[in-house]
PDB file of C-alpha atoms in Angstrom:
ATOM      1  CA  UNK V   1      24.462  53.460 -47.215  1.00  0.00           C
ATOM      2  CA  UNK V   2      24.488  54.556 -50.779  1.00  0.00           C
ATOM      3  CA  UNK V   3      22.511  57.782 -52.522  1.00  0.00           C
ATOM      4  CA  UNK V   4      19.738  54.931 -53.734  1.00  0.00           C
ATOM      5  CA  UNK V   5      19.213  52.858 -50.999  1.00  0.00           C
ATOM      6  CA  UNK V   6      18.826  55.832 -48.547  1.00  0.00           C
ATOM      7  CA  UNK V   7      16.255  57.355 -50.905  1.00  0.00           C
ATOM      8  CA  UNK V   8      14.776  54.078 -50.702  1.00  0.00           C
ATOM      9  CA  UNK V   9      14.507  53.787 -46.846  1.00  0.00           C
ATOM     10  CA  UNK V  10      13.270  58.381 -46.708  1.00  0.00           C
ATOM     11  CA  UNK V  11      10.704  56.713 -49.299  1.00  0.00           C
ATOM     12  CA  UNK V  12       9.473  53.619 -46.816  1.00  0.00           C
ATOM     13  CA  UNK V  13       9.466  56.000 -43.703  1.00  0.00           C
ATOM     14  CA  UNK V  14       7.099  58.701 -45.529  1.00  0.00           C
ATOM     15  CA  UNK V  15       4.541  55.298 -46.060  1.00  0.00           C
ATOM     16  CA  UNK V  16       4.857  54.348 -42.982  1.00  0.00           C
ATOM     17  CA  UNK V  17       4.680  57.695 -41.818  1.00  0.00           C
ATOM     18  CA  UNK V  18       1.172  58.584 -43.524  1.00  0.00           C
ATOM     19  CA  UNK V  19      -0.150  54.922 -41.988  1.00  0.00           C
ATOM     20  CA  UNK V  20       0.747  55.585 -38.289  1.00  0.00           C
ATOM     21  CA  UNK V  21      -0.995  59.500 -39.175  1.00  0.00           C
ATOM     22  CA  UNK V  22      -4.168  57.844 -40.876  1.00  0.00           C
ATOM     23  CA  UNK V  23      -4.510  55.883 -37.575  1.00  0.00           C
ATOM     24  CA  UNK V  24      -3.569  58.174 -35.070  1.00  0.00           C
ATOM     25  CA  UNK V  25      -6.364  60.295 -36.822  1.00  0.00           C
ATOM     26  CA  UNK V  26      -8.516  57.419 -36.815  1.00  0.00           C
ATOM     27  CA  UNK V  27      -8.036  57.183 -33.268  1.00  0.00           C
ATOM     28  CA  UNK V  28      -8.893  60.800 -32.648  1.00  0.00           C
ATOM     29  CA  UNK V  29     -12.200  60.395 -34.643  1.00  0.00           C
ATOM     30  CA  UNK V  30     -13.441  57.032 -32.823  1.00  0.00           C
ATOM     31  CA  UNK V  31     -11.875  58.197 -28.945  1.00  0.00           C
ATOM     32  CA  UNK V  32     -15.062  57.647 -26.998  1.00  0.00           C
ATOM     33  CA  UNK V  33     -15.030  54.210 -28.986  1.00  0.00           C
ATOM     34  CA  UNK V  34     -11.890  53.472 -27.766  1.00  0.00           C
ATOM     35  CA  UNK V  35     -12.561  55.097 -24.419  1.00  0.00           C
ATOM     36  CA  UNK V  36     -15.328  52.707 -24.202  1.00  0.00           C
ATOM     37  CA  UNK V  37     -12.932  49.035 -24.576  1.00  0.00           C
ATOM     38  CA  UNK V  38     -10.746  51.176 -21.992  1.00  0.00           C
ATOM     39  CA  UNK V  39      -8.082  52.798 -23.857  1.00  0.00           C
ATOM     40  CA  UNK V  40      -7.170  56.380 -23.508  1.00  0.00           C
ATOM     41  CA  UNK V  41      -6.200  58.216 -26.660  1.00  0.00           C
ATOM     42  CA  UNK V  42      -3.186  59.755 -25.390  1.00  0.00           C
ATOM     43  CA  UNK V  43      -0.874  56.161 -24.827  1.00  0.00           C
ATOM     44  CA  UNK V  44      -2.883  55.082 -28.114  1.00  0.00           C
ATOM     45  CA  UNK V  45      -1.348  58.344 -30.074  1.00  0.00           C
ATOM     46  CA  UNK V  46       2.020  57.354 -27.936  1.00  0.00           C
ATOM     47  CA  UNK V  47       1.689  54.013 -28.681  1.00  0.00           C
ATOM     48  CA  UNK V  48       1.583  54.367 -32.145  1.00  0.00           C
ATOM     49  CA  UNK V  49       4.378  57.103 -32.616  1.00  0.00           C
ATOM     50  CA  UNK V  50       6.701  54.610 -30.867  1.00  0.00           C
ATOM     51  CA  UNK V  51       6.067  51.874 -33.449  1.00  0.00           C
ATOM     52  CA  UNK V  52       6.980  54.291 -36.071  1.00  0.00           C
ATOM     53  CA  UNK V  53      10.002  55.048 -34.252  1.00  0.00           C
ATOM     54  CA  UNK V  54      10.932  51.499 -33.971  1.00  0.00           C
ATOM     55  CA  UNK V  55      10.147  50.685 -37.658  1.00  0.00           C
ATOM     56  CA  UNK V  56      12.175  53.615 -38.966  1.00  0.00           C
ATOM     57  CA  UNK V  57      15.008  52.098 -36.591  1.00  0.00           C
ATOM     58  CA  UNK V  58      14.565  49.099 -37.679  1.00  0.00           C
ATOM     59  CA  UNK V  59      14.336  49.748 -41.375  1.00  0.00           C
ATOM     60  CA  UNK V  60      17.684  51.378 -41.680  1.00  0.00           C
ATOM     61  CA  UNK V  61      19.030  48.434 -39.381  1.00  0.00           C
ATOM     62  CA  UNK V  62      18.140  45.802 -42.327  1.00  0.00           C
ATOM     63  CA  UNK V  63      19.528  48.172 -44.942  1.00  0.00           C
ATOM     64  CA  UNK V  64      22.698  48.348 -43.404  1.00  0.00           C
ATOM     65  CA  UNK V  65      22.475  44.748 -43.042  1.00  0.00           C
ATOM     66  CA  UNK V  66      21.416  44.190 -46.765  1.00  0.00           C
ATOM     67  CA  UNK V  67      24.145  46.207 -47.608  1.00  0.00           C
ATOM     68  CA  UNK V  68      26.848  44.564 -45.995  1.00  0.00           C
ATOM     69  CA  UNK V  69      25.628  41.202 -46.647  1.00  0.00           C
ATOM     70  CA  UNK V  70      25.943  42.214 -50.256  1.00  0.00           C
ATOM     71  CA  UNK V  71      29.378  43.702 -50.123  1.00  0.00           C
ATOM     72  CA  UNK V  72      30.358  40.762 -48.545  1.00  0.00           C
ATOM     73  CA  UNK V  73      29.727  38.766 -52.015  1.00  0.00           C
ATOM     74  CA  UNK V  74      30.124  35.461 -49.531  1.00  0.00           C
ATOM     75  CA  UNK V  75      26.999  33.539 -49.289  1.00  0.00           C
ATOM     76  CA  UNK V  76      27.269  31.875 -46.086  1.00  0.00           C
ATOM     77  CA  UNK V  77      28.092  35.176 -44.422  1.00  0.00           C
ATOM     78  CA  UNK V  78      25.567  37.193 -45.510  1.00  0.00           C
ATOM     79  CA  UNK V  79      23.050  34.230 -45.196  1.00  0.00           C
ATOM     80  CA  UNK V  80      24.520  33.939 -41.237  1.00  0.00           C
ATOM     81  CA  UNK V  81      24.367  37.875 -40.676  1.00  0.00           C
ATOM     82  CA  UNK V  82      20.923  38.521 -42.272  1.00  0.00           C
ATOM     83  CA  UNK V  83      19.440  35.629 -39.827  1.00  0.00           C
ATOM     84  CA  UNK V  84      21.588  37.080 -36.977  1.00  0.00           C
ATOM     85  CA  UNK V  85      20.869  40.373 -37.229  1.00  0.00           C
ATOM     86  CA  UNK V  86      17.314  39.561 -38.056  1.00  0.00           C
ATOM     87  CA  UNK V  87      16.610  38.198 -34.590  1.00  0.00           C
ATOM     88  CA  UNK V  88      18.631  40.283 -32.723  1.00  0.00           C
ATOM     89  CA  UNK V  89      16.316  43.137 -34.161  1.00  0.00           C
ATOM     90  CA  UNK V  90      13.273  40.602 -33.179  1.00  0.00           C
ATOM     91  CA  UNK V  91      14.519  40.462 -29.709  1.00  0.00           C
ATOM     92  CA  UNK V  92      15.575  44.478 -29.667  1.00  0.00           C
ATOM     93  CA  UNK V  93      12.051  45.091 -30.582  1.00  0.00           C
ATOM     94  CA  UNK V  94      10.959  42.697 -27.611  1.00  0.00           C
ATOM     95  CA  UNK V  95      12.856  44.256 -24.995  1.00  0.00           C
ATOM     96  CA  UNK V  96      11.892  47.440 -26.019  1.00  0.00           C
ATOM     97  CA  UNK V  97       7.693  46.933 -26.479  1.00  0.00           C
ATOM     98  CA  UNK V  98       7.673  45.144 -22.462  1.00  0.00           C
ATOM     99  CA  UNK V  99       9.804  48.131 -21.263  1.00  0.00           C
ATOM    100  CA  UNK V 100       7.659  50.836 -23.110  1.00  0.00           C
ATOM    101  CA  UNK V 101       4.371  48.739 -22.889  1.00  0.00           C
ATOM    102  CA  UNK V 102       4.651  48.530 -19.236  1.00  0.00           C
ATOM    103  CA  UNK V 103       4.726  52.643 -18.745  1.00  0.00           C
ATOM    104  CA  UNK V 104       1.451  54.143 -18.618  1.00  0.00           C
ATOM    105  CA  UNK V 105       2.265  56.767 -21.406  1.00  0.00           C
ATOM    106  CA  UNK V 106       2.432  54.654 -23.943  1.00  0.00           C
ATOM    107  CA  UNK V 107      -0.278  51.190 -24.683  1.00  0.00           C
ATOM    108  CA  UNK V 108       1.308  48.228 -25.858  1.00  0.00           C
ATOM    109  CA  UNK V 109      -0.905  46.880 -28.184  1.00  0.00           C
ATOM    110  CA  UNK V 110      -0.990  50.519 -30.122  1.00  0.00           C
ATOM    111  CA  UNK V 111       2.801  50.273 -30.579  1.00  0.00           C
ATOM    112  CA  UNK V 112       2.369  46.966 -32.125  1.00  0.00           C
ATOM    113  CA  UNK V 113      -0.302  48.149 -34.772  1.00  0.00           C
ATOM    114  CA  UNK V 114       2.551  51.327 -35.512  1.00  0.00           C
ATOM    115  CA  UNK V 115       4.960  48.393 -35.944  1.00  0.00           C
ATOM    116  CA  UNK V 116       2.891  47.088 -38.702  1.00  0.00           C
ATOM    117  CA  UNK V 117       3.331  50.198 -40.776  1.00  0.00           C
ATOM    118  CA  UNK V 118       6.873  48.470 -41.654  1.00  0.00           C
ATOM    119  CA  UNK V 119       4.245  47.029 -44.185  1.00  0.00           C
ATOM    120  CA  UNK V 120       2.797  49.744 -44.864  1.00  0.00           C
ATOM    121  CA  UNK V 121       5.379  51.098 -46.120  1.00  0.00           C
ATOM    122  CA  UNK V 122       7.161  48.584 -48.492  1.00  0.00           C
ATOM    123  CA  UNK V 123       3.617  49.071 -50.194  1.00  0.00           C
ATOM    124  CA  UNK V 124       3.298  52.697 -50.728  1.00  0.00           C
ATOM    125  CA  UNK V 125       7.031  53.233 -51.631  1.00  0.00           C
ATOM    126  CA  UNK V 126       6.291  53.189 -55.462  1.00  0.00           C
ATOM    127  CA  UNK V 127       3.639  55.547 -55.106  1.00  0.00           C
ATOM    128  CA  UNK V 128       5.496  57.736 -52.846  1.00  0.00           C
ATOM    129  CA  UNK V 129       8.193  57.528 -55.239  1.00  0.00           C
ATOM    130  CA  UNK V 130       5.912  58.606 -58.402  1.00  0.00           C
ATOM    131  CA  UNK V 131       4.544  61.460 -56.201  1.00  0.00           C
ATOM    132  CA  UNK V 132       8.477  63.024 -55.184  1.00  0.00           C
ATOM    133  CA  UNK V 133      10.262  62.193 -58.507  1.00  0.00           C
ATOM    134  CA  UNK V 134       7.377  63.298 -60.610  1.00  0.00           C
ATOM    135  CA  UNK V 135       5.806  61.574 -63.750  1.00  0.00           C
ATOM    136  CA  UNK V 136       8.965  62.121 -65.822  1.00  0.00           C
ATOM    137  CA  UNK V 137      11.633  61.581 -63.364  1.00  0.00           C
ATOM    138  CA  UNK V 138      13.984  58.634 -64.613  1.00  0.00           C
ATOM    139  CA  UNK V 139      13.397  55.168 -62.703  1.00  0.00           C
ATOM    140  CA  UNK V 140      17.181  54.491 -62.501  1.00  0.00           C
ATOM    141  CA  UNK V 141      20.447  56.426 -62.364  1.00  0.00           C
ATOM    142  CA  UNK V 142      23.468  54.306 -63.733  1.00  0.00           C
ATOM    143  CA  UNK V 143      26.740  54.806 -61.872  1.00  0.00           C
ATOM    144  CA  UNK V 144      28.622  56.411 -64.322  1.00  0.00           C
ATOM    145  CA  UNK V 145      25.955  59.403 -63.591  1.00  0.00           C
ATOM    146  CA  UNK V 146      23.754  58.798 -66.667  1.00  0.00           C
ATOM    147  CA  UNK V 147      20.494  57.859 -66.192  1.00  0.00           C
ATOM    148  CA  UNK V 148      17.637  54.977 -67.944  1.00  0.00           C
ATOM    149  CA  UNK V 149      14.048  54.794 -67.772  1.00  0.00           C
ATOM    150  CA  UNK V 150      12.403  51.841 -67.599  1.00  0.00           C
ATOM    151  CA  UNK V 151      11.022  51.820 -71.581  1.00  0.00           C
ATOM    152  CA  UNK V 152      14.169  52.162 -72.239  1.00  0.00           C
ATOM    153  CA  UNK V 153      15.017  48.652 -69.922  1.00  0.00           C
ATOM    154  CA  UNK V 154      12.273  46.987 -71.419  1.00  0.00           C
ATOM    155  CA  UNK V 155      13.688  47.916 -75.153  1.00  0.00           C
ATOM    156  CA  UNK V 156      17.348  47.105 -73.883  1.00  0.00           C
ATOM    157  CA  UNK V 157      16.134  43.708 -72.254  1.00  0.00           C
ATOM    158  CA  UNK V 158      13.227  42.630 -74.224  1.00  0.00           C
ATOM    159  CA  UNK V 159       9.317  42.918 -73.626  1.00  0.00           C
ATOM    160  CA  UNK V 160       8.560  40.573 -70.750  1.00  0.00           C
ATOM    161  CA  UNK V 161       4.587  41.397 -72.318  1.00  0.00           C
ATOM    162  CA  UNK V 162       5.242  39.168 -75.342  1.00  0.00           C
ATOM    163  CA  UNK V 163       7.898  36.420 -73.375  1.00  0.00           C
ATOM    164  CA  UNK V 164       4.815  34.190 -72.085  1.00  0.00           C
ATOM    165  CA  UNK V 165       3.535  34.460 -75.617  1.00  0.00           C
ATOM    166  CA  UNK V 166       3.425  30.826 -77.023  1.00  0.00           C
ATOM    167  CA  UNK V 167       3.062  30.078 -80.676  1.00  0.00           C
TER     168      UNK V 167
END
């Protein structure tokens, strides 16, 4: 994987990261709640660490697919390996929730919610990225080791503000 696109994925798994913590501390706070519908914390905590564990595995899956797809510079292939490899990961993540959902340790339904921090993530990766790189740190760093922010982009490119404006 390249410097930016494994920045990228450290980014996503520090999102999804602080959504699996938010509810495993959720779950913590409202335990006699849950003890009440019948679900012990402990496989709830479990439960949700594992669906972080299989999001983070499955997030670096797609960007190694992504990646190769894009090497590829074939359409057809990368269209046929981003649909394979997309359900093989479906049926990955199958295998593995029955196997895992069927201990004790570790409740089912909790490693689904963890799964849905996959989400989670892809949402607070700007704002994990503003809070690492800082206010000032550039958006983009050009190959040739140089680097552009994006007011520069916008002066480079035009103002996408003003291209809807119609005289």
């Amino acid at each position: 994987m390249t410097k930016e696109i494994r920045r990228l994925v450290a980014e996503m798994c520090v999102g999804m990261f602080l959504y699996v913590l938010a509810l495993g501390i959720l779950a913590v706070i409202f335990r006699r709640g849950l003890a009440g519908m019948g679900f012990a914390l402990g496989p709830v905590l479990f439960g949700l660490l594992a669906g972080f564990i299989a999001d983070a595995a499955m997030l670096v899956h797609m960007a190694v697919v992504a990646e190769r797809a894009t090497d590829s510079r074939d359409a057809g292939y990368a269209n046929r390996i981003t649909v394979v490899q997309s359900m093989l990961r479906k049926v990955i993540f199958i295998v593995v929730l029955f196997f895992l959902g069927s201990r004790p340790q570790i409740d089912a339904v909790a490693m689904i919610i963890g799964a849905l921090g996959l989400k989670m993530g892809a949402f607070l990766q700007p704002t994990v990225h503003r809070v690492i790189a800082g206010k000032n740190a550039p958006d983009t760093e050009l190959p040739d080791g140089s680097e552009i922010t994006f007011r520069e982009r916008r002066k480079e490119y035009g103002n996408d503000e003003d291209s809807d404006d119609r005289a």
